[in-house]
PDB file of C-alpha atoms in Angstrom:
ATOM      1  CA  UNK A 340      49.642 -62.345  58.412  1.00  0.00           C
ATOM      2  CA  UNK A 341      52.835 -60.593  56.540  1.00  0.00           C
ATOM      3  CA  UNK A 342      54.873 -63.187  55.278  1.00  0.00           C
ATOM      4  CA  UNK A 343      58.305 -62.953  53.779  1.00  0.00           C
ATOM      5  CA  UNK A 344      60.748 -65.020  51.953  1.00  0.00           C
ATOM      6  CA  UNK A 345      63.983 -65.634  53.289  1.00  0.00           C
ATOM      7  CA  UNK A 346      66.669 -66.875  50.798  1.00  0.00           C
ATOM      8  CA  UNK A 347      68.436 -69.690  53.557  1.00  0.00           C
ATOM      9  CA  UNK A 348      70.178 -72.989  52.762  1.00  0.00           C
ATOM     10  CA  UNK A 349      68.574 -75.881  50.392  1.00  0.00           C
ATOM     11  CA  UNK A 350      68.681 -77.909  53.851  1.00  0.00           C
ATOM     12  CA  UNK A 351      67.270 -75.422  56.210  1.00  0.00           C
ATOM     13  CA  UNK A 352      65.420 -77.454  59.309  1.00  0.00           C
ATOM     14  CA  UNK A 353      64.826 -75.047  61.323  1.00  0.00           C
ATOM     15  CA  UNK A 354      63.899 -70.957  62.230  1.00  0.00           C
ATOM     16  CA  UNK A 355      63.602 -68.938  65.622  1.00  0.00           C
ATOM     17  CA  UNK A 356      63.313 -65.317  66.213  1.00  0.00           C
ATOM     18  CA  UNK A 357      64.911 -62.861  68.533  1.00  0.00           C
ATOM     19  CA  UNK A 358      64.907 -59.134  69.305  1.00  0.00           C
ATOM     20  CA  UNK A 359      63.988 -58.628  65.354  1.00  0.00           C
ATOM     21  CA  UNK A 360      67.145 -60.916  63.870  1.00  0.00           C
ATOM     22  CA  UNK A 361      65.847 -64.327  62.415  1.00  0.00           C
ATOM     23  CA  UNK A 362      67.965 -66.724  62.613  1.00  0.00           C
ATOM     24  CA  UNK A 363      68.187 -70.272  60.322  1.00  0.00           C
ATOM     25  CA  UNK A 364      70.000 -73.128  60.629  1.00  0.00           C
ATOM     26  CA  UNK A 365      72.119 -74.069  57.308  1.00  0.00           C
ATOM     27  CA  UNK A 366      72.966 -77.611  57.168  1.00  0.00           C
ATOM     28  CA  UNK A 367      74.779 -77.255  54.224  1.00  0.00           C
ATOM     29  CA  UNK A 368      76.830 -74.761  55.429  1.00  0.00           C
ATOM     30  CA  UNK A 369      77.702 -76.243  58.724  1.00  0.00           C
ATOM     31  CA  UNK A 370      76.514 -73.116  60.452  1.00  0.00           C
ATOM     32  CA  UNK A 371      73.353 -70.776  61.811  1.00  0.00           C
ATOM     33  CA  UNK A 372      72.658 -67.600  59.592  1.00  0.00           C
ATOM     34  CA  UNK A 373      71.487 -64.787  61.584  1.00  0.00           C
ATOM     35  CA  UNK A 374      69.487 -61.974  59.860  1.00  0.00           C
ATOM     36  CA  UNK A 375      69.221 -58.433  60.981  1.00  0.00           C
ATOM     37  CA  UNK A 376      70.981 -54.990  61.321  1.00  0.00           C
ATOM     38  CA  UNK A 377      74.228 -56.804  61.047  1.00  0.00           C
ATOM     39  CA  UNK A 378      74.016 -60.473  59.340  1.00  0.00           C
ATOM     40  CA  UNK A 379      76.412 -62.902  60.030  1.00  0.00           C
ATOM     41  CA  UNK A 380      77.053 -66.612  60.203  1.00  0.00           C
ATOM     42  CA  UNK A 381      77.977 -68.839  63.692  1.00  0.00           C
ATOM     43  CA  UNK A 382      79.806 -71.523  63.199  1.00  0.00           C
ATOM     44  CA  UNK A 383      80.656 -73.969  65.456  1.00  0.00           C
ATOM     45  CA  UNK A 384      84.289 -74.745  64.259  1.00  0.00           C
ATOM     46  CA  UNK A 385      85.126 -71.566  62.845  1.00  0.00           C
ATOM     47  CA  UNK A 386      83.257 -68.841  65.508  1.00  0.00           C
ATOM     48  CA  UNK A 387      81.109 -65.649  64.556  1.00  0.00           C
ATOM     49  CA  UNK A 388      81.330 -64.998  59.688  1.00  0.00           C
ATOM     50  CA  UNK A 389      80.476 -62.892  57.365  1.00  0.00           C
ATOM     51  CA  UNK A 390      80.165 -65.457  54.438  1.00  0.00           C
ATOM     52  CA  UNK A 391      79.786 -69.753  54.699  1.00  0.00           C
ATOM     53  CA  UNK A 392      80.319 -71.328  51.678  1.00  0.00           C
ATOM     54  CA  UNK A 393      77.447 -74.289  50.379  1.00  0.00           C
ATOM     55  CA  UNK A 394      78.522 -78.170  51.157  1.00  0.00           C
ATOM     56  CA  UNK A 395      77.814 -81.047  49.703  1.00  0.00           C
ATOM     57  CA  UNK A 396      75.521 -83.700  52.373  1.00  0.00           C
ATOM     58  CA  UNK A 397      78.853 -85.761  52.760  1.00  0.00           C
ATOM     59  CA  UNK A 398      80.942 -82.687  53.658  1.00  0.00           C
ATOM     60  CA  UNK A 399      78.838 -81.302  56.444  1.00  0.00           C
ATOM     61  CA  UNK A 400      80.804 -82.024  59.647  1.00  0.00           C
ATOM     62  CA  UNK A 401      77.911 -80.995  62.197  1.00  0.00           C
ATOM     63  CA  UNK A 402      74.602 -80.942  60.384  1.00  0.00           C
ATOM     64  CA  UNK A 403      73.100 -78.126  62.772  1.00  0.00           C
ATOM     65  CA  UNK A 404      69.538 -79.098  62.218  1.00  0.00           C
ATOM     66  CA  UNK A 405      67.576 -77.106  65.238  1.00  0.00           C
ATOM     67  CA  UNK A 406      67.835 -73.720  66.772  1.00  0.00           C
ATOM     68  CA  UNK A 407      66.021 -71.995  69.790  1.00  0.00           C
ATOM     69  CA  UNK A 408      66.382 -68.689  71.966  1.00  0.00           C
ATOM     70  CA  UNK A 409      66.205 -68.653  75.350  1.00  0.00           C
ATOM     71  CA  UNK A 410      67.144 -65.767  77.681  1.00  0.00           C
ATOM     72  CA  UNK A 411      69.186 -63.910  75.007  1.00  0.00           C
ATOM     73  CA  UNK A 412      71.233 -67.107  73.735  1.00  0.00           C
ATOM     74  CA  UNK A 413      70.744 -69.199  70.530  1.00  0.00           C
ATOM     75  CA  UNK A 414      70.850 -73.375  71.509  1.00  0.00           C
ATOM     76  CA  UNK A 415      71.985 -74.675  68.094  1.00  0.00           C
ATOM     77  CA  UNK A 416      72.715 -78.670  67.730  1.00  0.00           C
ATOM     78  CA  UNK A 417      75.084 -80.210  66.091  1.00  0.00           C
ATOM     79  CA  UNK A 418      73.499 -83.415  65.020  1.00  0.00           C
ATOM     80  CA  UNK A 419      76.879 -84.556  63.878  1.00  0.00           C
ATOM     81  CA  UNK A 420      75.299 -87.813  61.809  1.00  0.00           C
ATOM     82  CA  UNK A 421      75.870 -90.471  64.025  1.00  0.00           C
ATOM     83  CA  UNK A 422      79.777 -89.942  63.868  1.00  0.00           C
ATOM     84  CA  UNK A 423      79.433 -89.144  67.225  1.00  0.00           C
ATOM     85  CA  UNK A 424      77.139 -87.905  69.415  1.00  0.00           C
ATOM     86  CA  UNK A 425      74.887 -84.963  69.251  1.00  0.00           C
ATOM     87  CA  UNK A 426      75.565 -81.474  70.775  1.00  0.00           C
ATOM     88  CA  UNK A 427      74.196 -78.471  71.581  1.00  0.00           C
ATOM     89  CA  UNK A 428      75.861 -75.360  71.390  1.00  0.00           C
ATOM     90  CA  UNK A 429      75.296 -71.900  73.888  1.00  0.00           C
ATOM     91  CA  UNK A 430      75.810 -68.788  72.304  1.00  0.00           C
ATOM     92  CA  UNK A 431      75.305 -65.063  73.534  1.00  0.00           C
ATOM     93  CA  UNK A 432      73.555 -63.305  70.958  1.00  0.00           C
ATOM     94  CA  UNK A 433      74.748 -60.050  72.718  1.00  0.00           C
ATOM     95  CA  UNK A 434      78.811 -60.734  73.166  1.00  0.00           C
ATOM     96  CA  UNK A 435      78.740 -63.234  69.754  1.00  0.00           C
ATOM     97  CA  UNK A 436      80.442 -65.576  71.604  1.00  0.00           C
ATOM     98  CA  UNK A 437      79.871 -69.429  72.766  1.00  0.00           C
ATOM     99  CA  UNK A 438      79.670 -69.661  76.352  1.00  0.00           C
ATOM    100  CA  UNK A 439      79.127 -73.562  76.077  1.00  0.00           C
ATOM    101  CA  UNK A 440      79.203 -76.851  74.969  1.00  0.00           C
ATOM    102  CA  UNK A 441      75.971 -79.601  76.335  1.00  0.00           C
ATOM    103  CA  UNK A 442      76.961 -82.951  75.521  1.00  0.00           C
ATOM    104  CA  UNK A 443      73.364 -84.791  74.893  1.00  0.00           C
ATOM    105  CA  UNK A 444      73.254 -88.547  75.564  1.00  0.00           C
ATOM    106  CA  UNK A 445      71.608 -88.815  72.003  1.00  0.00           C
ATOM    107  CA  UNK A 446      72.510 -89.788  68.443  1.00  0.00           C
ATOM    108  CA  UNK A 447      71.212 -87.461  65.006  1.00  0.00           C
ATOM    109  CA  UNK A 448      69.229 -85.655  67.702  1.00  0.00           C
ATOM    110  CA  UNK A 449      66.660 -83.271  66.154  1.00  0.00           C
ATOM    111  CA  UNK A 450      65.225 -80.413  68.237  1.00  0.00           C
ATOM    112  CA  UNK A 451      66.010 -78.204  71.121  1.00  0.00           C
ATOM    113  CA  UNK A 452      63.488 -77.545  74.328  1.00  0.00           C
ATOM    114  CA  UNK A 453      65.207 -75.634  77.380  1.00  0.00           C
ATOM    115  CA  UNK A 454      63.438 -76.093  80.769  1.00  0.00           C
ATOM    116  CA  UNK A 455      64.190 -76.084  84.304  1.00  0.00           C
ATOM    117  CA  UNK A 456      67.726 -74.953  83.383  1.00  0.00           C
ATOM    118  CA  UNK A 457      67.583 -78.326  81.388  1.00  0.00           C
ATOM    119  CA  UNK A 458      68.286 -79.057  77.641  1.00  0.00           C
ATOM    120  CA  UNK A 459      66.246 -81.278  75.846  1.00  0.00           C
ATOM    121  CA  UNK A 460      66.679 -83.402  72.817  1.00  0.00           C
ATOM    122  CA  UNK A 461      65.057 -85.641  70.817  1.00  0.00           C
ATOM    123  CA  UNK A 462      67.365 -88.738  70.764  1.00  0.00           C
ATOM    124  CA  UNK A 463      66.587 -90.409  66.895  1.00  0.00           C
ATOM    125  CA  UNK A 464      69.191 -92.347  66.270  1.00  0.00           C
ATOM    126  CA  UNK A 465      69.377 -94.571  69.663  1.00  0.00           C
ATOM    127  CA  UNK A 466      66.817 -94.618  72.693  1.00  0.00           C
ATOM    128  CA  UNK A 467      63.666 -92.642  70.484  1.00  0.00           C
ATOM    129  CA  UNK A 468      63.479 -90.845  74.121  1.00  0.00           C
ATOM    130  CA  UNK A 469      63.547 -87.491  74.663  1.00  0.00           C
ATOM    131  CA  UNK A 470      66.839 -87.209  76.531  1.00  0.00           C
ATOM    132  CA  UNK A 471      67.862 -84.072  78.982  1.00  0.00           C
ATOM    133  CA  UNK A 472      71.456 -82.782  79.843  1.00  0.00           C
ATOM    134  CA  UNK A 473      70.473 -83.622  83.318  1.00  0.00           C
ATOM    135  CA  UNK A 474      70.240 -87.175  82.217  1.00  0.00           C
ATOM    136  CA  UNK A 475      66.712 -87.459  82.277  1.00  0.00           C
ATOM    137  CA  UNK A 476      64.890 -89.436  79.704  1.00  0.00           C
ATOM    138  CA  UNK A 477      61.352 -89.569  78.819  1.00  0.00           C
ATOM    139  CA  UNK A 478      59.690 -91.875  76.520  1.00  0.00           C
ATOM    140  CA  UNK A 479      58.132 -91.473  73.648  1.00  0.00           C
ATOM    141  CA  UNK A 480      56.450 -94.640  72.331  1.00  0.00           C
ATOM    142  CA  UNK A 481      57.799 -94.688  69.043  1.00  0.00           C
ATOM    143  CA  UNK A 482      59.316 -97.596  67.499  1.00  0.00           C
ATOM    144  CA  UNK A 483      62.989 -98.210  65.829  1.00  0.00           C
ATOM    145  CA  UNK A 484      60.383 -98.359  62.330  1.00  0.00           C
ATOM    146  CA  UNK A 485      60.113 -94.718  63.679  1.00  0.00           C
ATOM    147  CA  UNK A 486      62.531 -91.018  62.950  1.00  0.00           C
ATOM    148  CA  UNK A 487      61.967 -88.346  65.472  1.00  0.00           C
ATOM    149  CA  UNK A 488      61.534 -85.129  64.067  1.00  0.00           C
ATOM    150  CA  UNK A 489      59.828 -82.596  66.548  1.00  0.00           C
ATOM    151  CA  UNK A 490      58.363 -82.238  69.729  1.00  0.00           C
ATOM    152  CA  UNK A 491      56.839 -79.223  71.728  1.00  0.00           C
ATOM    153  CA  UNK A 492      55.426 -78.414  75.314  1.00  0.00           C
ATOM    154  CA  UNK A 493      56.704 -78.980  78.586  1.00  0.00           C
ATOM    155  CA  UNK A 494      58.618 -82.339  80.215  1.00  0.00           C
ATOM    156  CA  UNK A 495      54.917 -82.944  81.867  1.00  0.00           C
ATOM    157  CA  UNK A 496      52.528 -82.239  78.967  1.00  0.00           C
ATOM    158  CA  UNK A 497      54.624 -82.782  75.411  1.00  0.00           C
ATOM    159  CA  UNK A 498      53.852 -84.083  72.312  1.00  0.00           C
ATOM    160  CA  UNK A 499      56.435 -85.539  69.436  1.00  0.00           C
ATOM    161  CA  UNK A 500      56.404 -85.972  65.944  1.00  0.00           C
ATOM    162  CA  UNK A 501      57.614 -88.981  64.133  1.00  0.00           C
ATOM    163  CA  UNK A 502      57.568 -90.562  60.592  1.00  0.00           C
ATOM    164  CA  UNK A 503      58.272 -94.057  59.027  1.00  0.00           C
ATOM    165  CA  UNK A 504      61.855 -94.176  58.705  1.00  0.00           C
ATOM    166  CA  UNK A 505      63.493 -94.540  54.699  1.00  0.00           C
ATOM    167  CA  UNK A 506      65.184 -92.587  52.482  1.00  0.00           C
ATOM    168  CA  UNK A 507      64.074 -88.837  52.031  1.00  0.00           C
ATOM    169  CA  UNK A 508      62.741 -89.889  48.203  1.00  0.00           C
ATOM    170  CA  UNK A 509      60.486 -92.166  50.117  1.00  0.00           C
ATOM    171  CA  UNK A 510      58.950 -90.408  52.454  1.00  0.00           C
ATOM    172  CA  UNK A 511      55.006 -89.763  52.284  1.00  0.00           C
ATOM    173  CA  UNK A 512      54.232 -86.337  51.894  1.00  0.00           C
TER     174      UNK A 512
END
């Protein structure tokens, strides 16, 4: 398999591809990168740019940590770090504009699934359910010992990825 390597964001989470662009979320810029013909930045507080500028962890506003495509728009989430809750963002990859704002019931939410004209989440930082914008919520049998940190499938046959929580220098590899 051709492989290539992209130079993102020190805190990249997250890649998805559409229609030959790749595009990367950049938590340390606060925004998604998208590459292709014409490469630009989306940011949620300061729209469709050519250049973001590196942040330190404590001044990241959002901390857009997951990305997905669906039916020629990018879901990005603003995790925004437990300052508030978590929010995913609808933008048309053809106009480069957002169309929408989805206000998740969930806290440092990681991950984005659309289905059944529903967005998913993975709620972290509160229920440890996977939480939809239609208010659903499905659990996931993790523990608040436990951080969320992916899931894939379908609301009736998913699977979800969690780790001991603790700092980052911590972690098991």
């Amino acid at each position: 398999v051709p492989t290539r390597k992209w130079n993102l964001d020190q805190n990249t989470h997250q890649i998805a591809k559409h229609e030959g662009n790749l595009l990367a979320t950049c938590s340390r810029k606060d925004a998604v990168k998208v590459f292709g013909a014409d490469r630009y930045f989306i940011s949620p507080s300061r729209g469709v740019i050519k250049h973001a500028a590196s942040m330190t962890h404590e001044e990241e506003q959002h901390h857009i940590n997951s990305v997905t495509v669906f039916d020629g728009y990018a879901y990005y989430m603003m995790n925004n770090r437990a300052r508030e809750k978590s929010v995913v963002s609808k933008f048309n990859l053809e106009t480069r504009e957002e169309e929408a704002r989805v206000a998740m019931n969930a806290i440092q939410a990681h991950n984005i699934m659309i289905s059944d004209h529903t967005v998913r989440t993975l709620d972290t930082g509160a229920s440890l359910c996977v939480v939809g914008s239609d208010g659903s919520k499905i659990q996931t049998g993790a523990t608040q010992s436990c951080w969320l940190r992916g899931f894939a499938g379908t609301p009736e046959e998913m699977v979800v990825a969690w780790h001991d929580r603790g700092e980052r220098s911590q972690r098991d590899n």
